[in-house]
Short mmCIF file of C-alpha atoms in Angstrom, two decimals:
data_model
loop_
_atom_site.label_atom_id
_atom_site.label_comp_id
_atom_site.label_asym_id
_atom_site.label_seq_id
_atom_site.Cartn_x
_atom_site.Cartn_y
_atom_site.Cartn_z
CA UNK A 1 16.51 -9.32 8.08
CA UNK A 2 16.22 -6.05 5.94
CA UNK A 3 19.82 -7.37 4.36
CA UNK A 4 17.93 -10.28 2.70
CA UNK A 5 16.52 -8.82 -1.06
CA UNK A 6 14.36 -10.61 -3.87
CA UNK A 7 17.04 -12.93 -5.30
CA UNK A 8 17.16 -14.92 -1.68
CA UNK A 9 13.35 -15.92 -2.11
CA UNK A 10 11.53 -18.65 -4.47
CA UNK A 11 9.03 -16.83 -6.59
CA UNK A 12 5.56 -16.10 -5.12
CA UNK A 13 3.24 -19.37 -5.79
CA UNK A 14 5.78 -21.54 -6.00
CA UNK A 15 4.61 -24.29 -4.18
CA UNK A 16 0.68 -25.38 -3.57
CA UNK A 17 -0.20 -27.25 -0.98
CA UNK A 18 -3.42 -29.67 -1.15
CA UNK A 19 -6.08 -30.91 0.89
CA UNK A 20 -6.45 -34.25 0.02
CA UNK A 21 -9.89 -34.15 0.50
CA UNK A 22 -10.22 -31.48 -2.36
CA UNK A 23 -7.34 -33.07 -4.54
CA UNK A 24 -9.95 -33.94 -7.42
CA UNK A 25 -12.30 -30.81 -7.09
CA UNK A 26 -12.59 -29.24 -9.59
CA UNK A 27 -11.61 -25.78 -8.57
CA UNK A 28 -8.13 -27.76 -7.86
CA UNK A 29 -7.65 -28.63 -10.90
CA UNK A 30 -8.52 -24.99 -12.37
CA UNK A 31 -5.97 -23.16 -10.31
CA UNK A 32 -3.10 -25.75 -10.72
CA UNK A 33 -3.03 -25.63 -14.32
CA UNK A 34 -2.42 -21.90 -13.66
CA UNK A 35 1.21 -23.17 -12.12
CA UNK A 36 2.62 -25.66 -14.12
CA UNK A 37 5.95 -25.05 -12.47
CA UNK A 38 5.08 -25.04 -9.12
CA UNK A 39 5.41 -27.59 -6.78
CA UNK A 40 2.23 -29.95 -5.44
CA UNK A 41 2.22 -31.21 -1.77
CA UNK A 42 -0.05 -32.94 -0.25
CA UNK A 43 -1.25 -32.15 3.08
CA UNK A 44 -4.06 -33.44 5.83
CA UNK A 45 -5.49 -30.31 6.54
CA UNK A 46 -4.45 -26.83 5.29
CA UNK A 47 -4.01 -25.80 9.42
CA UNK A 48 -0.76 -28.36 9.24
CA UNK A 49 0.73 -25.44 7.11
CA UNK A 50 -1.03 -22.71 8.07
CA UNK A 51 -1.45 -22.81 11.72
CA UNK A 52 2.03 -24.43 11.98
CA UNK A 53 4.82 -22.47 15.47
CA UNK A 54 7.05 -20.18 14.44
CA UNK A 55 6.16 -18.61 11.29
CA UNK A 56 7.58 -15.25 10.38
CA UNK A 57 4.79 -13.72 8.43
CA UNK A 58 7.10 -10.60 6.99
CA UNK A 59 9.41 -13.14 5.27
CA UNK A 60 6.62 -15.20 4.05
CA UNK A 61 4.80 -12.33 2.36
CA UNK A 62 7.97 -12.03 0.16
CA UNK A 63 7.83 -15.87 -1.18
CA UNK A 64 3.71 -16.75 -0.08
CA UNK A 65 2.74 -20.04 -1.10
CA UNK A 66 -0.91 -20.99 -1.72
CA UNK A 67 -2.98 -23.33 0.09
CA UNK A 68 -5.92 -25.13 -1.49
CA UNK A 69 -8.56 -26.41 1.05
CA UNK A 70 -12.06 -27.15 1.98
CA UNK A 71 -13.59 -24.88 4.19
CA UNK A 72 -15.43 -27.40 6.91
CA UNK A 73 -19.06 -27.47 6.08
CA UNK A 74 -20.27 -28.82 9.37
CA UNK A 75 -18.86 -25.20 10.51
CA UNK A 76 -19.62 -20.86 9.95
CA UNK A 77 -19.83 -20.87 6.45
CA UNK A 78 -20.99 -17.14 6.79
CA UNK A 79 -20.47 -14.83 9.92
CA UNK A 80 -22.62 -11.66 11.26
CA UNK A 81 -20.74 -8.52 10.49
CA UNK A 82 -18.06 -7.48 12.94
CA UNK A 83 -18.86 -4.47 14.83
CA UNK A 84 -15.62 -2.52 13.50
CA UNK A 85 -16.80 -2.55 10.10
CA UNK A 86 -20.35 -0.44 8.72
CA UNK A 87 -23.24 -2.16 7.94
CA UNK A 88 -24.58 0.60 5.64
CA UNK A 89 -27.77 1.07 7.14
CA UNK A 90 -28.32 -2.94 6.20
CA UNK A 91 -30.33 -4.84 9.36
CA UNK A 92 -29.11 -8.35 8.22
CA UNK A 93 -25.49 -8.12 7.46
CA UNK A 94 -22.86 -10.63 6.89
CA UNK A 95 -19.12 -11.21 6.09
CA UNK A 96 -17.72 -14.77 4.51
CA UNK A 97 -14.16 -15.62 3.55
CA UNK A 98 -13.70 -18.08 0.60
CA UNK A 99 -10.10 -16.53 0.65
CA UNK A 100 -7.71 -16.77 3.83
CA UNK A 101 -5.18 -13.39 3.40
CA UNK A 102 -4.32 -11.30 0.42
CA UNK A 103 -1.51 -10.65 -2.16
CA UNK A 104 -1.22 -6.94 -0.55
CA UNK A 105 0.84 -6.47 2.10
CA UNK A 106 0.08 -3.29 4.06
CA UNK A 107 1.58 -2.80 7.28
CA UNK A 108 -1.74 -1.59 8.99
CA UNK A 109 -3.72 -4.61 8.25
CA UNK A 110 -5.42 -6.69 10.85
CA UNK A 111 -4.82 -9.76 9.25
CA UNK A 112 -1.24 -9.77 10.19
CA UNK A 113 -2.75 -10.16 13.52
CA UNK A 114 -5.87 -12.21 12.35
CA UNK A 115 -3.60 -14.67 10.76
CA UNK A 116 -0.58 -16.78 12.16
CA UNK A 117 0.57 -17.01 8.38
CA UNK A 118 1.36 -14.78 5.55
CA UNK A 119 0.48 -17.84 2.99
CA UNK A 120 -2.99 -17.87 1.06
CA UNK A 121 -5.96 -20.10 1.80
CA UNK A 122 -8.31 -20.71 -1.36
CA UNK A 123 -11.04 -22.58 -0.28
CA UNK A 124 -12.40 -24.23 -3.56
CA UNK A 125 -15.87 -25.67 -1.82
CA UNK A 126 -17.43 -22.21 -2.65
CA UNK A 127 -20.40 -23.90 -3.84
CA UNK A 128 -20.78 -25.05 -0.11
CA UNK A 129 -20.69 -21.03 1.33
CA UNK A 130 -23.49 -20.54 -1.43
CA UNK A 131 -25.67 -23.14 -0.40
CA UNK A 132 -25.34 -21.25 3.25
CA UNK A 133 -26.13 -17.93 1.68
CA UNK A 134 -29.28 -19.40 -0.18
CA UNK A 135 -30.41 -20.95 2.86
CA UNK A 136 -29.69 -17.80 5.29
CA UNK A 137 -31.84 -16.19 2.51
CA UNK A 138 -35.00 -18.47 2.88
CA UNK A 139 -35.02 -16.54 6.03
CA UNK A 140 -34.26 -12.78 5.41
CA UNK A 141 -32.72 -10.54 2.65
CA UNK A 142 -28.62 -10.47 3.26
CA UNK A 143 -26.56 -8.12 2.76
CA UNK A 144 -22.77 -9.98 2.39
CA UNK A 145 -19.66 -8.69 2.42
CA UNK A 146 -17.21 -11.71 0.51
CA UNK A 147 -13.76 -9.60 0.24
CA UNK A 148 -12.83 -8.91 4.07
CA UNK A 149 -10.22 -11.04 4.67
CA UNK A 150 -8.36 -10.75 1.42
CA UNK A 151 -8.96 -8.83 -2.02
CA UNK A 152 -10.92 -11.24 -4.60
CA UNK A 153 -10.67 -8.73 -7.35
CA UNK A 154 -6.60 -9.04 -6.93
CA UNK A 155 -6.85 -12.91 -7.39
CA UNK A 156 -9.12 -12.99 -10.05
CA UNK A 157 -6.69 -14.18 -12.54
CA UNK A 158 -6.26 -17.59 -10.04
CA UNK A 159 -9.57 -17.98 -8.50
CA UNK A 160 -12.83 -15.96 -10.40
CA UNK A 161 -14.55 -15.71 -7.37
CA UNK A 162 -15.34 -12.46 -7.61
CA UNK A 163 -17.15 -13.01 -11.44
CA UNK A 164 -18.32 -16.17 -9.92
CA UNK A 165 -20.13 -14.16 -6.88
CA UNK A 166 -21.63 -11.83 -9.47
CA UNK A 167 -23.33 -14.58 -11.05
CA UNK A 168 -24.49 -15.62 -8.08
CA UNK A 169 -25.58 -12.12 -7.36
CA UNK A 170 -27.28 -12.35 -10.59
CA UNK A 171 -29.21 -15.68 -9.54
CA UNK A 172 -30.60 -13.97 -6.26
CA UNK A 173 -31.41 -10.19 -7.01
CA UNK A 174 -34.25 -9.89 -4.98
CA UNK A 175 -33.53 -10.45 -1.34
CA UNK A 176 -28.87 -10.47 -1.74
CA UNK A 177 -26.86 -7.53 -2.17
CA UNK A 178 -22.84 -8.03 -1.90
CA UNK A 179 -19.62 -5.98 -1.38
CA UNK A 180 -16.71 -6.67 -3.27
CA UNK A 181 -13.99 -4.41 -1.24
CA UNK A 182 -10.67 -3.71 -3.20
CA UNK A 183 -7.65 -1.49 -3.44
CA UNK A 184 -7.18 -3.32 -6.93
CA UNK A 185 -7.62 -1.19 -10.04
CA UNK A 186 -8.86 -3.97 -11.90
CA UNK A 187 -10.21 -2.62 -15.22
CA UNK A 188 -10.43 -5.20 -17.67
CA UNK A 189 -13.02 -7.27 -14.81
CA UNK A 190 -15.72 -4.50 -15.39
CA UNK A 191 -15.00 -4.64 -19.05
CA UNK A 192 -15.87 -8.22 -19.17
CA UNK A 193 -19.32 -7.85 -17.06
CA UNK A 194 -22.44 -6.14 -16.89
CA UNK A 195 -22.85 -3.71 -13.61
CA UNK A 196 -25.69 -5.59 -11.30
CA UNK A 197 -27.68 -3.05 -9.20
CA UNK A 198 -27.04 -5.76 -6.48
CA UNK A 199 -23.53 -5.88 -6.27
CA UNK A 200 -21.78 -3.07 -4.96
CA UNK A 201 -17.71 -2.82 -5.52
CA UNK A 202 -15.93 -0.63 -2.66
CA UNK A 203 -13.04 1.25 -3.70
CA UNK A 204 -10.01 1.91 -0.87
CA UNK A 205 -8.47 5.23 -1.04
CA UNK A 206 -5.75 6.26 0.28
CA UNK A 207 -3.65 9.37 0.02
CA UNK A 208 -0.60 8.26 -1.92
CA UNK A 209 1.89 9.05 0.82
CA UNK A 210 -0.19 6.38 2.80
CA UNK A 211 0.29 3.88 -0.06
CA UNK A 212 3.97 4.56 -0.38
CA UNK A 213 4.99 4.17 3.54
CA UNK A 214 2.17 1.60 4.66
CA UNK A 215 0.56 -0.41 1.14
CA UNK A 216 3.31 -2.49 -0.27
CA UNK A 217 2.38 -4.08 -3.20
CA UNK A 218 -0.63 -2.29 -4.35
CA UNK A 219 -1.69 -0.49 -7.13
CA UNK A 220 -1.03 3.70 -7.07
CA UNK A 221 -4.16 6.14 -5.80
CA UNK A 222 -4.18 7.42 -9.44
CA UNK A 223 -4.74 3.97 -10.74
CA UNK A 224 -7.54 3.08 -8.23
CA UNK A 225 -9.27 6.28 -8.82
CA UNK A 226 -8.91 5.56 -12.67
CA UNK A 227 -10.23 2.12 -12.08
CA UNK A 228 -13.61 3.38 -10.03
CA UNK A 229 -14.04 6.10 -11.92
CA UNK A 230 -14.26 4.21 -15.06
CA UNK A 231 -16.44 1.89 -13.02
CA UNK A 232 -18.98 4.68 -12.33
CA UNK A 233 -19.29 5.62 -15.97
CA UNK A 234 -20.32 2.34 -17.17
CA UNK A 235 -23.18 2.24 -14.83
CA UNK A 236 -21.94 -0.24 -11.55
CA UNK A 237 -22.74 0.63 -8.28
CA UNK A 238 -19.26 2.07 -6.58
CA UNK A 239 -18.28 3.07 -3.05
CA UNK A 240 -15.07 4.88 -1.98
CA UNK A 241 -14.02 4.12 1.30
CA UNK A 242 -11.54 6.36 3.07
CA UNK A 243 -10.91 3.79 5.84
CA UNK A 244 -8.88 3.43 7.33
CA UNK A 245 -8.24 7.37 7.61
CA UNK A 246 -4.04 6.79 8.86
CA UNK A 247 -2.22 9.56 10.83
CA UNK A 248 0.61 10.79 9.68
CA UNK A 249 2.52 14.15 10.23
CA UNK A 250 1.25 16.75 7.41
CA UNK A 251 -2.10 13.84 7.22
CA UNK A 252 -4.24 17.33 6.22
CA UNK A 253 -2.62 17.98 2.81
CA UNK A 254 -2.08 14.59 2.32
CA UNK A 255 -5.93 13.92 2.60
CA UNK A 256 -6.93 17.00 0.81
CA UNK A 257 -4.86 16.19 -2.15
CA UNK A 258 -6.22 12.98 -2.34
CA UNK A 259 -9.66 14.50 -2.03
CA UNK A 260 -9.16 16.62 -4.95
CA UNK A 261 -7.68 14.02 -7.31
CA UNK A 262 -11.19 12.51 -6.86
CA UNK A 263 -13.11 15.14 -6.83
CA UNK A 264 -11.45 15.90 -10.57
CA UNK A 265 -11.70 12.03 -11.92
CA UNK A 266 -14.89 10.39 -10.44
CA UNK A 267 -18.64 12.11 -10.74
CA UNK A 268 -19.18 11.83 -7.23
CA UNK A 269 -23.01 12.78 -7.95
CA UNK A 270 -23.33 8.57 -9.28
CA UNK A 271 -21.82 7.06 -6.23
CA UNK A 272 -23.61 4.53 -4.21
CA UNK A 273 -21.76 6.02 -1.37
CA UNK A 274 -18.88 6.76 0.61
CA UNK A 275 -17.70 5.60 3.95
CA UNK A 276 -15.35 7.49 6.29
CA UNK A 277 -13.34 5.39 9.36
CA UNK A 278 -10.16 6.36 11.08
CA UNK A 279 -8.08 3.30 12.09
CA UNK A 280 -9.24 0.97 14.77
CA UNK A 281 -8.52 -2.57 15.62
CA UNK A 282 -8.93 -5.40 18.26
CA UNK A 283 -6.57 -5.53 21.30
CA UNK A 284 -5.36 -9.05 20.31
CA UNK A 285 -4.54 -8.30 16.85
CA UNK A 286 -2.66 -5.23 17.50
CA UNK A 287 -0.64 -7.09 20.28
CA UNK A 288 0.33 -9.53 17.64
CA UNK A 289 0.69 -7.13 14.90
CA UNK A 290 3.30 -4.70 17.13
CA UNK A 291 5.37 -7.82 18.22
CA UNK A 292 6.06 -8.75 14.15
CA UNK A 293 6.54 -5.13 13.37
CA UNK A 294 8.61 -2.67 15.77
CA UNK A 295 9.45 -0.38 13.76
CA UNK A 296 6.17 0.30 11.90
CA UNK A 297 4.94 3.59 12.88
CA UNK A 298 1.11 2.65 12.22
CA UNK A 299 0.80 0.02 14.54
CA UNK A 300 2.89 1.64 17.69
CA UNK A 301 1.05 4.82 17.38
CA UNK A 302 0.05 5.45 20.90
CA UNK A 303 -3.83 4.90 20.49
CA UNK A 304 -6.40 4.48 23.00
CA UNK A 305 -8.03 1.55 24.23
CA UNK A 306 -11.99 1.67 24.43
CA UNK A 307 -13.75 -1.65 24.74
CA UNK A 308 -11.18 -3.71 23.67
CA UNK A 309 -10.51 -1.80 20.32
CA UNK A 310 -7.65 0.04 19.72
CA UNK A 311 -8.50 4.04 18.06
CA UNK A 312 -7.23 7.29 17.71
CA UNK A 313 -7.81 9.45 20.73
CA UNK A 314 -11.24 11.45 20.33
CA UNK A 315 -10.12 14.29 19.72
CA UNK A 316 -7.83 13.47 16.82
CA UNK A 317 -10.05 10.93 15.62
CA UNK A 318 -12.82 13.61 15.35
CA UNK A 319 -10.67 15.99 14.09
CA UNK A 320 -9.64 13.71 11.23
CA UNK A 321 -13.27 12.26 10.64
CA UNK A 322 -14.39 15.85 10.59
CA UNK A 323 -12.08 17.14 8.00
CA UNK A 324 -12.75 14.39 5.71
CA UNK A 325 -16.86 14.36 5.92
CA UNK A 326 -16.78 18.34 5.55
CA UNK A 327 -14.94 18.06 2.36
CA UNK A 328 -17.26 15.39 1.00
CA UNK A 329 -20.31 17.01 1.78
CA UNK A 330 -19.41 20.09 -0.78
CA UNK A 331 -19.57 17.32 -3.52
CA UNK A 332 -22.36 14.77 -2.39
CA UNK A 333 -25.51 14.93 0.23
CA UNK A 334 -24.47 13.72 3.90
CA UNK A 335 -26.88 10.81 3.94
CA UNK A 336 -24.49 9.22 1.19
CA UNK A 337 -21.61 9.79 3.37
CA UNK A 338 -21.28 7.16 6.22
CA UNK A 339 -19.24 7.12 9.54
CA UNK A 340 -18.16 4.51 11.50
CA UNK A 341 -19.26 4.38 15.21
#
């Protein structure tokens, strides 16, 4: 398939497909008068498209289409956190996708094996996962995590969930605090808001040798490190995330480098925090992931099974974890700097 090149694909967006259940919502109507080219389809239910045999998901992140649905009310609106990602110290903490896959397309991702499709799900009921969120918080403070399964600040242009969250961030600042995750270097969104003290945005960093091999599609480390550093001087609560840490051969001087392109740009003194994670993932998705990809080094790296999660073996995983948090620690205190376990 690597003979195929841009000319043999439609343009990205080029056709929507539509619930007809949310044909007349209103968020329909928003995003489709993004695409006035594009062509509408109706559809049943967005799983006719989405969950459809045979799909080749490395094609179809070359030509994705979008999907515009209603995420089912009567089911999880909002999920508990997955034990592969940090809680941050937070007791109640939840995840909630509004937004099935992302524009990126890194080779390491677990949604390639999360997902049977490479194609976007916008669920337009948001108001419906809100109404879940104000109810979950009748009954504790929440800490939610809305950018998981794809990057919101990346499809702000076609969605504005992620200045839509803020606001509702806004409504709640007592008892919600939310993660916006990105590898977007999005700098005109925080020059259109206000920084909330309740809504943290989490940088990913990677060294840019990770970025070229592994994180098609996605902006350059210099440009994310622009974008958060900027970020911290006007006052909104930032994270870096180095996770997923990725081995590769001469991964030391990769990392370092990286580490000192920060360490020059971003006053690592006004941080929220950091978080440090070498790569792990479910059994399942990496079974899936290594069948679509055989020759993609981060996915058939011989890792080591423990409890149904795929890691690094403990020595190297250590090793890299290790390197990273000893670095960080000459810049910031270690109870800012947070490991998975």
């Amino acid at each position: 398939m690597k003979y195929l090149n841009k000319d043999c694909f439609n343009p990205f967006f080029s056709h929507i497909y539509v619930e007809k259940a949310v044909w007349n919502h209103p968020g329909t109507k928003e995003i489709l008068q993004k695409f006035p080219s594009a062509g509408v389809i109706e559809i049943g239910h967005y799983k006719e498209v989405f969950c459809r045999s045979r799909q080749n998901c490395l094609l179809q992140h070359r030509s994705q289409k979008l999907i515009l649905a209603a995420k089912d009310r009567d089911g999880t609106l909002i999920y508990r956190g997955s034990p592969v990602c940090q809680s941050f110290g937070n007791e109640h903490f939840y995840y909630t996708s509004c937004v099935m896959n992302c524009i990126y397309d890194c080779e390491y991702c677990y949604l390639k094996g999360m997902y049977p499709s490479a194609n976007v799900v916008i669920f337009v009921n948001i108001e419906d996962i809100w109404n879940e969120a104000e109810r979950l918080l009748s009954e504790h403070p929440l800490y939610l995590c809305v950018s998981y399964d794809t990057d919101l600040l990346a499809l702000e242009r076609i969605t504005g969930y992620a200045g839509a969250w803020c606001r509702f961030a806004e409504q709640h600042s007592g008892r919600l605090k939310i993660e916006i995750r990105t590898k977007c270097a999005a700098g005109q969104f925080f020059q259109e808001r206000k920084p909330l003290s309740n809504v943290i945005y989490a940088f990913t960093l990677s060294p840019q040798e990770v970025i070229r091999r592994f994180e098609h599609g996605t902006p350059s480390l210099s440009e994310r490190i622009q974008c958060a550093s900027r970020a911290v001087q006007d006052g909104f609560p930032v994270r870096l995330c180095f996770d997923p840490v990725i081995y590769l051969n001469g991964w030391q001087k990769y990392y370092e480098r990286m580490l000192h392109e920060v360490f020059q740009s971003i006053e690592m003194e006004k941080l929220e925090d950091v978080s440090v994670g070498t790569f792990r993932i479910s059994q399942d998705y990496l079974k899936k992931m290594r069948k679509q990809q055989p020759d993609c080094a981060a996915v058939w790296f011989p890792y080591q099974l423990e409890q149904g999660f795929y890691q690094y073996p403990e020595a190297l995983r250590e090793q890299m974890e290790q390197y990273l948090v000893k670095m960080l620690e000459e810049y910031m205190p270690r109870e800012k700097i947070f490991m998975w376990k």
